[in-house]
Coordinates of C-alpha atoms in Angstrom, one line a residue:
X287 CA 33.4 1.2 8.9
X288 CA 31.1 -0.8 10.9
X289 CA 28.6 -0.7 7.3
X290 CA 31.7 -2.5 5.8
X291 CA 32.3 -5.1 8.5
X292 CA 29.0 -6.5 8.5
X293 CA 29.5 -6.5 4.5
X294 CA 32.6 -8.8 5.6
X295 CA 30.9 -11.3 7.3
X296 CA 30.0 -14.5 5.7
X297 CA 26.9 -15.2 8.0
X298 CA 25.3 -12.1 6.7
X299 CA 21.8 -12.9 4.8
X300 CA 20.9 -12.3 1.3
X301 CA 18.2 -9.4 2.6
X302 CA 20.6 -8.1 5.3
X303 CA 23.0 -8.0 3.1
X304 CA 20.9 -5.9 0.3
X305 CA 19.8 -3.8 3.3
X306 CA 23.3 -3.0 4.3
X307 CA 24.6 -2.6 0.5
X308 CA 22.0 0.4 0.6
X309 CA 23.0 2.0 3.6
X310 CA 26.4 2.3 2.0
X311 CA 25.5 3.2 -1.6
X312 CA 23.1 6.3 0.8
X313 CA 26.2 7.1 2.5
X314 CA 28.9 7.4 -0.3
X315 CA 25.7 9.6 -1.9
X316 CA 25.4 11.9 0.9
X317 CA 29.8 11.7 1.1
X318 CA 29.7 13.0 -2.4
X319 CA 27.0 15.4 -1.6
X320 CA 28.6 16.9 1.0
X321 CA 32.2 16.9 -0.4
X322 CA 31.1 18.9 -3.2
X323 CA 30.0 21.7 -1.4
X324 CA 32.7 21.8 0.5
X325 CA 34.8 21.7 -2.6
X326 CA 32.8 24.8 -3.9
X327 CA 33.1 26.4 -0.4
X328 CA 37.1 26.1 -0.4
X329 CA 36.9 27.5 -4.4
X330 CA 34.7 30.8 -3.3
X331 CA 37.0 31.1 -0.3
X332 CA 40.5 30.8 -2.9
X333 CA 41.9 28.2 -0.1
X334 CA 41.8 25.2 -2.9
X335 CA 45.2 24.7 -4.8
X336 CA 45.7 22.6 -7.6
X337 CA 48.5 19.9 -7.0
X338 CA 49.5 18.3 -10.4
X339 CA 51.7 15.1 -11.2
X340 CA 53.0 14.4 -14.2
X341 CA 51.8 11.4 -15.9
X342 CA 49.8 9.7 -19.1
X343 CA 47.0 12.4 -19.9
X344 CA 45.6 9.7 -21.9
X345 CA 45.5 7.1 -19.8
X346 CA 43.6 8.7 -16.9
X347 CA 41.2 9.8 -19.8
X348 CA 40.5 6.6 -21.0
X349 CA 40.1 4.8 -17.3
X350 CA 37.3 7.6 -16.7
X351 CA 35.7 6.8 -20.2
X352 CA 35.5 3.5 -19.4
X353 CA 34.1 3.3 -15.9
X354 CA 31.0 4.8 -18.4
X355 CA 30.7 1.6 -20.3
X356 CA 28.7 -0.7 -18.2
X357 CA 26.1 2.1 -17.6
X358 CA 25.9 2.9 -21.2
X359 CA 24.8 -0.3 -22.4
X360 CA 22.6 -0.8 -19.5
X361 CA 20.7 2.4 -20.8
X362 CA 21.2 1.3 -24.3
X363 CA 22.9 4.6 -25.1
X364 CA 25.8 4.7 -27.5
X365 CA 28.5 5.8 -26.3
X366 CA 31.3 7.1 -28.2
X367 CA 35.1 8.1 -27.6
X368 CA 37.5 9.5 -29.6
X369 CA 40.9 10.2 -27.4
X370 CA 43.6 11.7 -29.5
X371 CA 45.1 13.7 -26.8
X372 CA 49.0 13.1 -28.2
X373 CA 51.1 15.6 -25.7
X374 CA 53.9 13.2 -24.4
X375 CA 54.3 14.8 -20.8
X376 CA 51.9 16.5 -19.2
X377 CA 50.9 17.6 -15.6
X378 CA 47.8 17.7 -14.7
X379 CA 45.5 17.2 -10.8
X380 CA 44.2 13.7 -11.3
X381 CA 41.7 14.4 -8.9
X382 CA 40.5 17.5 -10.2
X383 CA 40.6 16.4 -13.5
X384 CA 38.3 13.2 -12.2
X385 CA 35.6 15.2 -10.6
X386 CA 35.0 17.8 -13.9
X387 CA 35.0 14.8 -16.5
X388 CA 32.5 12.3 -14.1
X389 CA 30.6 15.5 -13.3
X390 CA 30.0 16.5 -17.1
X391 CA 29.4 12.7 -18.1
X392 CA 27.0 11.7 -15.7
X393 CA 25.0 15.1 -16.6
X394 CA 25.2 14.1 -20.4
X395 CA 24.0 10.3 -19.2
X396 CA 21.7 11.6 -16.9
X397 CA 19.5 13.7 -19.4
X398 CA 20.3 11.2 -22.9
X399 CA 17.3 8.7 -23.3
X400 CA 17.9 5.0 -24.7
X401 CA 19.0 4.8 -27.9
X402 CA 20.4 8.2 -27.6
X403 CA 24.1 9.3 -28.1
X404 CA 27.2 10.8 -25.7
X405 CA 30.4 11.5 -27.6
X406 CA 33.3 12.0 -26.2
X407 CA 36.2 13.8 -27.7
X408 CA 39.7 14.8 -26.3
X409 CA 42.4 16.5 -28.3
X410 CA 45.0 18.8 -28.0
X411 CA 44.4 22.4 -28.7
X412 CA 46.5 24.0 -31.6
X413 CA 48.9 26.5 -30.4
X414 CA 48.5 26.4 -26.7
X415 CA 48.8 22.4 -26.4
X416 CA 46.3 22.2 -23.8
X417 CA 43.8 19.8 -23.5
X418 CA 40.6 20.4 -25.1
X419 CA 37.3 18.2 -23.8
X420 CA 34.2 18.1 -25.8
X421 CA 31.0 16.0 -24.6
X422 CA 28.3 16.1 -26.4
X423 CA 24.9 14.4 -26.0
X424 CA 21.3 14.0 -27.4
X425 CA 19.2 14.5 -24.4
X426 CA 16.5 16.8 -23.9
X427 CA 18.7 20.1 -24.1
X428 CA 18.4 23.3 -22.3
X429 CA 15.6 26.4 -23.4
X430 CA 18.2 29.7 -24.5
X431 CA 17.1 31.5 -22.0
X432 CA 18.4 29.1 -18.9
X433 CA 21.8 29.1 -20.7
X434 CA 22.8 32.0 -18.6
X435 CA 22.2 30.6 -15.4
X436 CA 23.2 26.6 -15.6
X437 CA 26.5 27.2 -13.4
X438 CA 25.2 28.9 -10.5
X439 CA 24.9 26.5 -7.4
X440 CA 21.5 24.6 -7.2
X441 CA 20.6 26.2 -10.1
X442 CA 17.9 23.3 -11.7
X443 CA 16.4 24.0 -14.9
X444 CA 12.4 24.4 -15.2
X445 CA 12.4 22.3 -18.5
X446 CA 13.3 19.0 -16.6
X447 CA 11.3 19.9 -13.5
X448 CA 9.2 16.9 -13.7
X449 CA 11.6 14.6 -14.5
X450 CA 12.9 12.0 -12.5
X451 CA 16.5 13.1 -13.5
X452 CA 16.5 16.1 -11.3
X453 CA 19.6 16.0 -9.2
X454 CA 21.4 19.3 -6.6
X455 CA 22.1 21.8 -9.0
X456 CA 26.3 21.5 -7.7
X457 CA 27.8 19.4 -10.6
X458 CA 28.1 22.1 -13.4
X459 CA 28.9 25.0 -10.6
X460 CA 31.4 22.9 -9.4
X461 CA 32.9 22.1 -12.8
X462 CA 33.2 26.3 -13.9
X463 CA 35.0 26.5 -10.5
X464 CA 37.5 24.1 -11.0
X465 CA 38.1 24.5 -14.5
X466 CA 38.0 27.9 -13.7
X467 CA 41.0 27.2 -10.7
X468 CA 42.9 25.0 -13.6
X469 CA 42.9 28.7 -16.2
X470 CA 41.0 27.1 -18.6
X471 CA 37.7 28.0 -20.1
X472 CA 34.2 26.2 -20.4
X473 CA 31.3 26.6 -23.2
X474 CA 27.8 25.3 -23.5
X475 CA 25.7 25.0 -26.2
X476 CA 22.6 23.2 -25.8
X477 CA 19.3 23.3 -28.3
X478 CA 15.7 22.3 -26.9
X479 CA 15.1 18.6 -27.9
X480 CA 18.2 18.0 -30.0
X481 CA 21.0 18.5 -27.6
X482 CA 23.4 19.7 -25.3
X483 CA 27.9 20.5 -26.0
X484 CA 30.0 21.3 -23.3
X485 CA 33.6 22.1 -24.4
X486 CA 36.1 22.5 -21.5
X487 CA 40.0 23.9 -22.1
X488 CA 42.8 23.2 -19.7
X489 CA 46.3 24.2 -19.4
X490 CA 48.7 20.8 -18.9
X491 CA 52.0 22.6 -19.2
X492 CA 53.7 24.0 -16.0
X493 CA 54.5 27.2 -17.9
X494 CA 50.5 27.7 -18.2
X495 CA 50.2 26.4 -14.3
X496 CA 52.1 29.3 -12.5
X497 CA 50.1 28.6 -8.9
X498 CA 50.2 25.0 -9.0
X499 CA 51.9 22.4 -6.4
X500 CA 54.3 19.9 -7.7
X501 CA 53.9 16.3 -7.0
X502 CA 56.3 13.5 -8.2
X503 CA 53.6 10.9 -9.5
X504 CA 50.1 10.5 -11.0
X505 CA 50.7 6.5 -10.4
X506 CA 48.2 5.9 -6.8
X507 CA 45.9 8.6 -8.3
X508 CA 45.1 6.6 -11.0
X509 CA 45.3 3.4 -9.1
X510 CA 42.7 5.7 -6.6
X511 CA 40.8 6.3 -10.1
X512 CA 40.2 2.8 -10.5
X513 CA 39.0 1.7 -7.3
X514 CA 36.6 4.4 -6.6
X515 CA 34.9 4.7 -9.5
X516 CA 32.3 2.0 -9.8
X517 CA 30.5 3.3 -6.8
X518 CA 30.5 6.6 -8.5
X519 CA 28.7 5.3 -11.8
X520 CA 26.6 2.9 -9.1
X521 CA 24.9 6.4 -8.1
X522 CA 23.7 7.6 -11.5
X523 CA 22.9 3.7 -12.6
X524 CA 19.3 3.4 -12.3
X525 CA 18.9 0.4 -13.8
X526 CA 16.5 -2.3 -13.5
X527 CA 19.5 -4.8 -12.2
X528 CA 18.3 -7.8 -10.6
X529 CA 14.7 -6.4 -9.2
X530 CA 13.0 -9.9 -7.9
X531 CA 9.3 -9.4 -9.8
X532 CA 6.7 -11.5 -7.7
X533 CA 4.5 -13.8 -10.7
X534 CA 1.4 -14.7 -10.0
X535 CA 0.3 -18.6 -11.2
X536 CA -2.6 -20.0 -12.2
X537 CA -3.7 -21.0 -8.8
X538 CA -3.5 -17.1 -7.5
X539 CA -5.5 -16.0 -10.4
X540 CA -8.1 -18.4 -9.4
X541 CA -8.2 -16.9 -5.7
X542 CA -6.2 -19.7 -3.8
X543 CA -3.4 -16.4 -3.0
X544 CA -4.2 -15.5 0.4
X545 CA -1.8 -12.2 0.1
X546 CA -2.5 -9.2 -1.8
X547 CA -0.3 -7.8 -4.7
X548 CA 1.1 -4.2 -4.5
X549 CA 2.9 -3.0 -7.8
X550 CA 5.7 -0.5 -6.8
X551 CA 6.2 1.9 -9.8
X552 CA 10.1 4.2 -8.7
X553 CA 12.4 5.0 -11.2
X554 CA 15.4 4.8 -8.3
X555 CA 16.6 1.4 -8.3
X556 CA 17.4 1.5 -4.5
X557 CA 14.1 3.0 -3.0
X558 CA 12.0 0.3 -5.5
X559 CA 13.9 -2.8 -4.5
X560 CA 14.0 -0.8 -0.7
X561 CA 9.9 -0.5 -0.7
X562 CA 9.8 -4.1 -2.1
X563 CA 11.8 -5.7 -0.1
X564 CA 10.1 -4.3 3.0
X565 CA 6.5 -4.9 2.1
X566 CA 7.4 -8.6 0.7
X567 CA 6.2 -10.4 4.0
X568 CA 3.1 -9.0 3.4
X569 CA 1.9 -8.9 -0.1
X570 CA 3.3 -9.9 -2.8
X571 CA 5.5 -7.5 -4.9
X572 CA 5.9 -6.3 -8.6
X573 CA 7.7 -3.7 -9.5
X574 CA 8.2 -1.4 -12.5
X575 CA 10.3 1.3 -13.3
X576 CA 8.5 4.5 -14.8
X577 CA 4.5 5.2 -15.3
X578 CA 4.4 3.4 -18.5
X579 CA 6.1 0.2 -17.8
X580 CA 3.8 0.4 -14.3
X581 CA 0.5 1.2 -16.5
X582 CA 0.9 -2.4 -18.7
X583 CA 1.5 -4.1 -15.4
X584 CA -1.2 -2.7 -13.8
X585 CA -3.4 -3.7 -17.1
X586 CA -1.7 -7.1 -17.0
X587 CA -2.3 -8.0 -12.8
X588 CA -4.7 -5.6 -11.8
X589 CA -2.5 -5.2 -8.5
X590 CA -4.5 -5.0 -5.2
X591 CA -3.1 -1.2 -4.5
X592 CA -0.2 0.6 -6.3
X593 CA 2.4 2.6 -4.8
X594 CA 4.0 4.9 -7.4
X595 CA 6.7 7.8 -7.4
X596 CA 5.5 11.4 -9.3
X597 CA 8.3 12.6 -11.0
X598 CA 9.1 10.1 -13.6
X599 CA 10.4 9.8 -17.4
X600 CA 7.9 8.8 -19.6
X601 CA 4.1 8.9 -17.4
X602 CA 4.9 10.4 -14.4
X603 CA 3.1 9.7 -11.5
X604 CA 0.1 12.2 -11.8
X605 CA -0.4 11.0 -15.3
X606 CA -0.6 7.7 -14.6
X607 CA -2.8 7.7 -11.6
X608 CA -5.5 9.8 -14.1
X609 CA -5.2 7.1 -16.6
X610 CA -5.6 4.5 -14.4
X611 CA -8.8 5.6 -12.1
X612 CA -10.4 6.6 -16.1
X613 CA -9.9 3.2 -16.9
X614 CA -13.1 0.7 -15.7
X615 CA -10.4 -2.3 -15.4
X616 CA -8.3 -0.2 -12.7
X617 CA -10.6 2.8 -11.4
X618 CA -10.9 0.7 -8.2
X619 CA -7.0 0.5 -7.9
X620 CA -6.2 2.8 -4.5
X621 CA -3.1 4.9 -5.4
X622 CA -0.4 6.0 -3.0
X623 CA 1.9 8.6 -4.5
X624 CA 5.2 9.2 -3.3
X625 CA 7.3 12.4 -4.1
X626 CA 9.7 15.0 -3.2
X627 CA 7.6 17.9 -4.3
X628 CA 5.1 18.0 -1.2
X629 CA 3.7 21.7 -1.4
X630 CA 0.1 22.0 -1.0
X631 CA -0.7 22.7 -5.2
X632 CA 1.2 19.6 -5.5
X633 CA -0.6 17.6 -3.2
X634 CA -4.1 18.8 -4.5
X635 CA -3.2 17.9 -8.3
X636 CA -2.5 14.4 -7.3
X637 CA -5.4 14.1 -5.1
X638 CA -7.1 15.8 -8.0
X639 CA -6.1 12.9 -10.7
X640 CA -7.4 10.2 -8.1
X641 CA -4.9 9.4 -5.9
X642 CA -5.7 8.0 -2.8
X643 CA -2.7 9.3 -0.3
X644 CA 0.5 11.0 -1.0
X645 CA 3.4 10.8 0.7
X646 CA 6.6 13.2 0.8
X647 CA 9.7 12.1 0.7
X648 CA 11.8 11.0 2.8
X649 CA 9.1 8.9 4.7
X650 CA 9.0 6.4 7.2
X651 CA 8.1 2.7 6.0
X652 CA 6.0 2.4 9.1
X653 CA 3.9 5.4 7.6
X654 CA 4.1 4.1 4.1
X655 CA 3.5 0.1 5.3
X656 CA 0.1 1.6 7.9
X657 CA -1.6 3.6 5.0
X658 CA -1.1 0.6 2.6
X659 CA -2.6 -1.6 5.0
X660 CA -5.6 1.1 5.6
X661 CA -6.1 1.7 1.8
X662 CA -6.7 -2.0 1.6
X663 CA -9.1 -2.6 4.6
X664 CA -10.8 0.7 3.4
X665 CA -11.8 -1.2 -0.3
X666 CA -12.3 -4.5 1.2
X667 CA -15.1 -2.9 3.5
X668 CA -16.3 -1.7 0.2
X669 CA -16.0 -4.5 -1.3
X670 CA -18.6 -5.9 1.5
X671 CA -20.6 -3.2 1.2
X672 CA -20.9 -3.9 -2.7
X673 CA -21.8 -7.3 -2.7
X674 CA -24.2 -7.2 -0.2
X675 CA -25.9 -4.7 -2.5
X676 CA -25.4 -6.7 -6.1
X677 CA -29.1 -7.6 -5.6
X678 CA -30.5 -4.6 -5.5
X679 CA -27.9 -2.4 -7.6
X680 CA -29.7 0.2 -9.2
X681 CA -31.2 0.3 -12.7
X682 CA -31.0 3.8 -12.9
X683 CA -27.9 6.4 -11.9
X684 CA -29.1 7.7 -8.3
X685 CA -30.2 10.3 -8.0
X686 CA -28.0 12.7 -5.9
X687 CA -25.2 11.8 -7.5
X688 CA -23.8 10.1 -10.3
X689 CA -22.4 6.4 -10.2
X690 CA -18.7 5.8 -10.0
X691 CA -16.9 3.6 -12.5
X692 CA -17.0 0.6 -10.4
X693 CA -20.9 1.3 -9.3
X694 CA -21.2 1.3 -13.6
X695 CA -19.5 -1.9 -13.6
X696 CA -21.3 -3.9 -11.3
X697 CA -24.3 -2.8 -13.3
X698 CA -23.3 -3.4 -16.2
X699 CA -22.2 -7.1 -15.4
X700 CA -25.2 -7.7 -13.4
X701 CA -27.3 -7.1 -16.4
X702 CA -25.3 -9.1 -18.3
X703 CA -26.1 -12.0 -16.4
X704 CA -29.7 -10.7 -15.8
X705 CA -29.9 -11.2 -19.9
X706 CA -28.3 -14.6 -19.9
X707 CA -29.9 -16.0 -16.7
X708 CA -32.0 -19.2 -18.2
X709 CA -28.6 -19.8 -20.3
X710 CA -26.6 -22.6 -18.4
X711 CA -23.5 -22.3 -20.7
X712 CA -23.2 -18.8 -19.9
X713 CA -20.1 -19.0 -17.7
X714 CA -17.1 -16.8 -16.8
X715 CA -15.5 -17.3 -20.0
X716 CA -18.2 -15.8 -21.7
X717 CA -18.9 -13.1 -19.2
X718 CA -15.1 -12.0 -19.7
X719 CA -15.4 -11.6 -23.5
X720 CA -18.5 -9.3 -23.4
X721 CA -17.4 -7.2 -20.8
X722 CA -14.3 -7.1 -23.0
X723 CA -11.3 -8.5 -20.2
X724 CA -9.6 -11.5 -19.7
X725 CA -10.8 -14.1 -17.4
X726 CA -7.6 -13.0 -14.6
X727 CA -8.6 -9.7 -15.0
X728 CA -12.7 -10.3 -14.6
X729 CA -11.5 -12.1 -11.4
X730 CA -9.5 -9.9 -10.1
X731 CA -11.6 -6.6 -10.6
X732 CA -14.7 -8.1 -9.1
X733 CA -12.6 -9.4 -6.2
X734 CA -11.4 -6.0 -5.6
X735 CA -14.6 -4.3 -6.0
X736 CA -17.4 -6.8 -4.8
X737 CA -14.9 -9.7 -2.7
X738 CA -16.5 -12.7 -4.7
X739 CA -15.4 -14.6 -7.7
X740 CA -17.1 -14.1 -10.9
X741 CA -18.8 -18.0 -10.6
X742 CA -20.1 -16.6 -7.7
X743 CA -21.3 -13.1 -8.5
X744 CA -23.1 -15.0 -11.4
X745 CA -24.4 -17.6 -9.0
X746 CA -25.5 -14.8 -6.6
X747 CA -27.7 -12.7 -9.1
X748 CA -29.1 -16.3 -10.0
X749 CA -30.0 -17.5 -6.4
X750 CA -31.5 -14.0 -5.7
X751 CA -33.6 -14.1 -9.2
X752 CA -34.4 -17.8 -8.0
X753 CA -35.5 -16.8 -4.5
X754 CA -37.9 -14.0 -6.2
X755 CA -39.5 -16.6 -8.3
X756 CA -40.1 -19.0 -5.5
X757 CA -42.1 -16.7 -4.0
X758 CA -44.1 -14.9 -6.4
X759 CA -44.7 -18.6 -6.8
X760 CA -45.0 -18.5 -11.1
X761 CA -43.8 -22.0 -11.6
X762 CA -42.9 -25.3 -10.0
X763 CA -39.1 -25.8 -8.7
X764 CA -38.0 -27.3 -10.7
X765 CA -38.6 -24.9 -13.7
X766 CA -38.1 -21.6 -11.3
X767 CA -34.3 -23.6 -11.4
X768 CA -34.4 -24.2 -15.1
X769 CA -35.2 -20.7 -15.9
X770 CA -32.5 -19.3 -13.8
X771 CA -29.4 -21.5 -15.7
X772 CA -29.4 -24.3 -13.4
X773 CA -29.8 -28.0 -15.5
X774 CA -29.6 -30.3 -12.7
X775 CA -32.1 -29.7 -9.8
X776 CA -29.8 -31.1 -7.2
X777 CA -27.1 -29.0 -7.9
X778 CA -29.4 -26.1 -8.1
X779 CA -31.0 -27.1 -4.7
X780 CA -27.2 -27.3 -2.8
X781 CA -26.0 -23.6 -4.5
X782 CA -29.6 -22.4 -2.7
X783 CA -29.0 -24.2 0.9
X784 CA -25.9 -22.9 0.7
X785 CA -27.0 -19.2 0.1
X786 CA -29.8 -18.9 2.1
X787 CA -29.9 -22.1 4.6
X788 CA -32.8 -23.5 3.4
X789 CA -33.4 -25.9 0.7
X790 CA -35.7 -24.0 -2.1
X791 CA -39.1 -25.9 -0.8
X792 CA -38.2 -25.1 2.6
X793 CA -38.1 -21.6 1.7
X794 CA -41.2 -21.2 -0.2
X795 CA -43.0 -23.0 2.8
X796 CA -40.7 -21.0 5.0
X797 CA -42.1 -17.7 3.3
X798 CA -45.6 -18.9 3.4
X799 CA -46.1 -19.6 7.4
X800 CA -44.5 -15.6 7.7
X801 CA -47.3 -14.2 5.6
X802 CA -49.8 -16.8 7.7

């Protein structure tokens, strides 16, 4: 109540109100949560009743089906109904009815990927003239031998383990129960990577409900039907919806951004706009929603730090963190992994596949917003430590131990300018194309790794090649600045003064009184 009054008010703002809309959303979750077991603990205890009204079996069918609708096209699954349920009066426990169809659905939603299929079919049975239910879908299936076991409670199949489609186990238990309370029967067919049928049969005749309590009308149960049901389909939508992806302009990709960029990789719509929202009034935000979407982005913006769930469809989180630290373009990229699976061989693999931190969930964003702000302190010290090393970066691996991708970098595109030095066309642009990156994502790699731009990183090896020459004392100034790329012997002699707080003659003179 006091969730829905601030909803109410119109001075509520746009991030309050997003805030409060997912406190609600939580809440009706853990409502449904908790209602279910109940609902399976009055079923094992024989204190639930059915209470049936007569009214329009297909109506109430077709107001479920269609609550379906939005969600289906959001996924981009087809979704196909076939309702040809033609007994004229029938009695039936709207509610009951409700919670097994939603219950089989969202399963059949739940485990279809796009451009998949979930049919539904209703008819009447021949002889009996109950109500027959078939649902089928083309999602991942079920392996034979979990057939047995799919409606115990919490029971969770070991094929979808990984997936982010996991959910309590209580949906199917609770549908045998109550289709079991109703008479009727249930069947489930399901075939690995094709598949899965579940055919339900229920008595709607009062001479085939002997137990049942007798209402007059089914009229507020369907008007109940209609008003509860879009938060219902709210809680298996994971869609995209309106997440707000931070963009990064020319002038950030040039360094004038004085914020860092975390990319947020969670299949859950609420915890990614949740983490993004809260970390927005310090870095800026982009968001993706499963490993492989997150992978291109990270390829596109080469994000400052990444935060990403595990269990995910497509690259989960372990997967992606090993692709991304075996890449040279994102190896410096520090990983935070957040996930619900926090025993100690989980925790290991991730750390294993070059994580940086993992978090279990549920976690506080205090935690999660300190060890972001660590990781990224932690690499800019590194970064300092780098660059003040990019003139003497080894030729050779060291010796003790071999040279991480970014140490292999740095050497790599200091020898590149080391073979181009006396070249004064050899620029960024050019730099980018051998290395083989675009010019945003040279910038922003040896930003990460070495905190300078690549103008000055070239500038640097120059300066440092120039200071060398000056006093090995080979050749005049003036060609010591040719040689090194620089055409025009003023510019050349403000880049030094700038570097080393001398102008080049006062260094050579400089050097020469210290050896006196």
């Amino acid at each position: 109540a006091p969730i829905e009054e601030k909803l109410a008010s119109p001075s509520l703002n746009a991030l309050d109100r997003r805030s409060f809309q997912l406190v609600r959303r939580s809440a009706n979750r853990l409502l449904t949560l908790i209602n279910q077991l109940l609902d399976l603990s009055k079923l094992e205890a024989k204190k639930m009743n059915l209470v049936v009204q007569q009214g329009n079996m297909n109506e109430l069918l077709r107001v479920v089906a269609a609550s379906f609708d939005s969600f289906a096209e959001t996924r981009k699954i087809q979704f196909q109904k076939d309702i040809q349920f033609d007994l004229p009066e029938t009695w039936f426990d709207s509610d009951k009815l409700e919670k097994i169809l939603c219950n089989i659905l969202i399963n059949a939603f739940k485990f279809t990927q796009a451009e998949g299929a979930v049919t539904l079919v209703a008819e009447t049975a021949p002889h009996t003239y109950d109500l027959r239910i078939r649902i089928t879908d083309t999602g991942k299936g079920i392996p034979e031998h979990e057939l047995p076991y799919v409606f115990y409670p919490f029971y969770q199949t070991r094929y979808n383990e990984d997936d982010s489609s996991m959910g309590t186990g209580l949906g199917l238990s609770l549908v045998k129960e109550l289709v079991n309370l109703h008479h009727g029967t249930i069947d489930l067919t399901s075939t690995v990577n094709v598949g899965t049928t579940i055919t339900i049969t229920i008595p709607v005749t009062l001479n085939r409900l002997p137990n049942a309590t007798i209402k007059p009308s089914v009229q507020g149960s369907l008007r109940y039907l209609l008003n509860g049901m879009d938060e219902k389909i709210y809680q298996l939508n994971d869609q995209r919806g309106v997440d707000q992806r931070a963009t990064q302009n020319e002038d950030e990709a040039d360094g004038q951004s004085k914020l860092e960029t975390v990319l947020i990789i969670e299949d859950n719509h609420d915890l990614r706009n949740f983490i993004s929202n809260s970390l927005r009034d310090q870095f800026i935000t982009l968001t993706a929603v499963n490993g492989e979407e997150g992978y291109n982005l990270a390829m596109e913006s080469i994000p400052d730090l990444i935060i990403s769930d595990v269990m995910m469809p497509i690259l989960n989180g372990i997967e992606l963190s090993a692709k991304l630290k075996n890449d040279e373009r994102t190896s410096h990229i520090p990983i935070v992994l957040l996930t619900a699976k926090a025993d100690k061989d989980s925790r290991i693999e991730g750390l294993q596949k070059g994580a940086d931190d993992y978090l279990a969930k549920p976690f506080s964003m205090d935690e999660l917003r300190v060890r972001v702000t660590n990781l990224i302190e932690q690499r800019k010290k590194l970064a300092a430590k780098y660059r003040a090393a990019i003139p003497s970066i080894p030729i050779e691996p060291v010796l003790h131990r071999e040279l991480t991708l970014d140490e292999k970098f740095l050497l790599r595109a200091s020898k590149l300018v080391e073979d181009n030095i006396s070249d004064s066309l050899f620029g960024v642009e050019q730099m980018a194309k051998e290395i083989g990156l675009s010019r945003a994502q040279l910038f922003r790699k040896l930003k990460a790794i070495a905190g300078i731009s690549p103008n000055e990183f070239i500038n640097e090896i120059r300066l440092q090649k120039a200071a060398k020459l000056i006093l090995s004392k080979t050749d005049t100034l003036a060609q010591i600045g040719y040689s090194v790329g620089f055409n025009e012997q003023s510019y050349f002699a403000k880049c030094f003064r700038k570097k080393f707080g001398v102008s080049p003659s006062e260094y050579a003179n400089k050097e020469v009184g210290q050896e006196a």
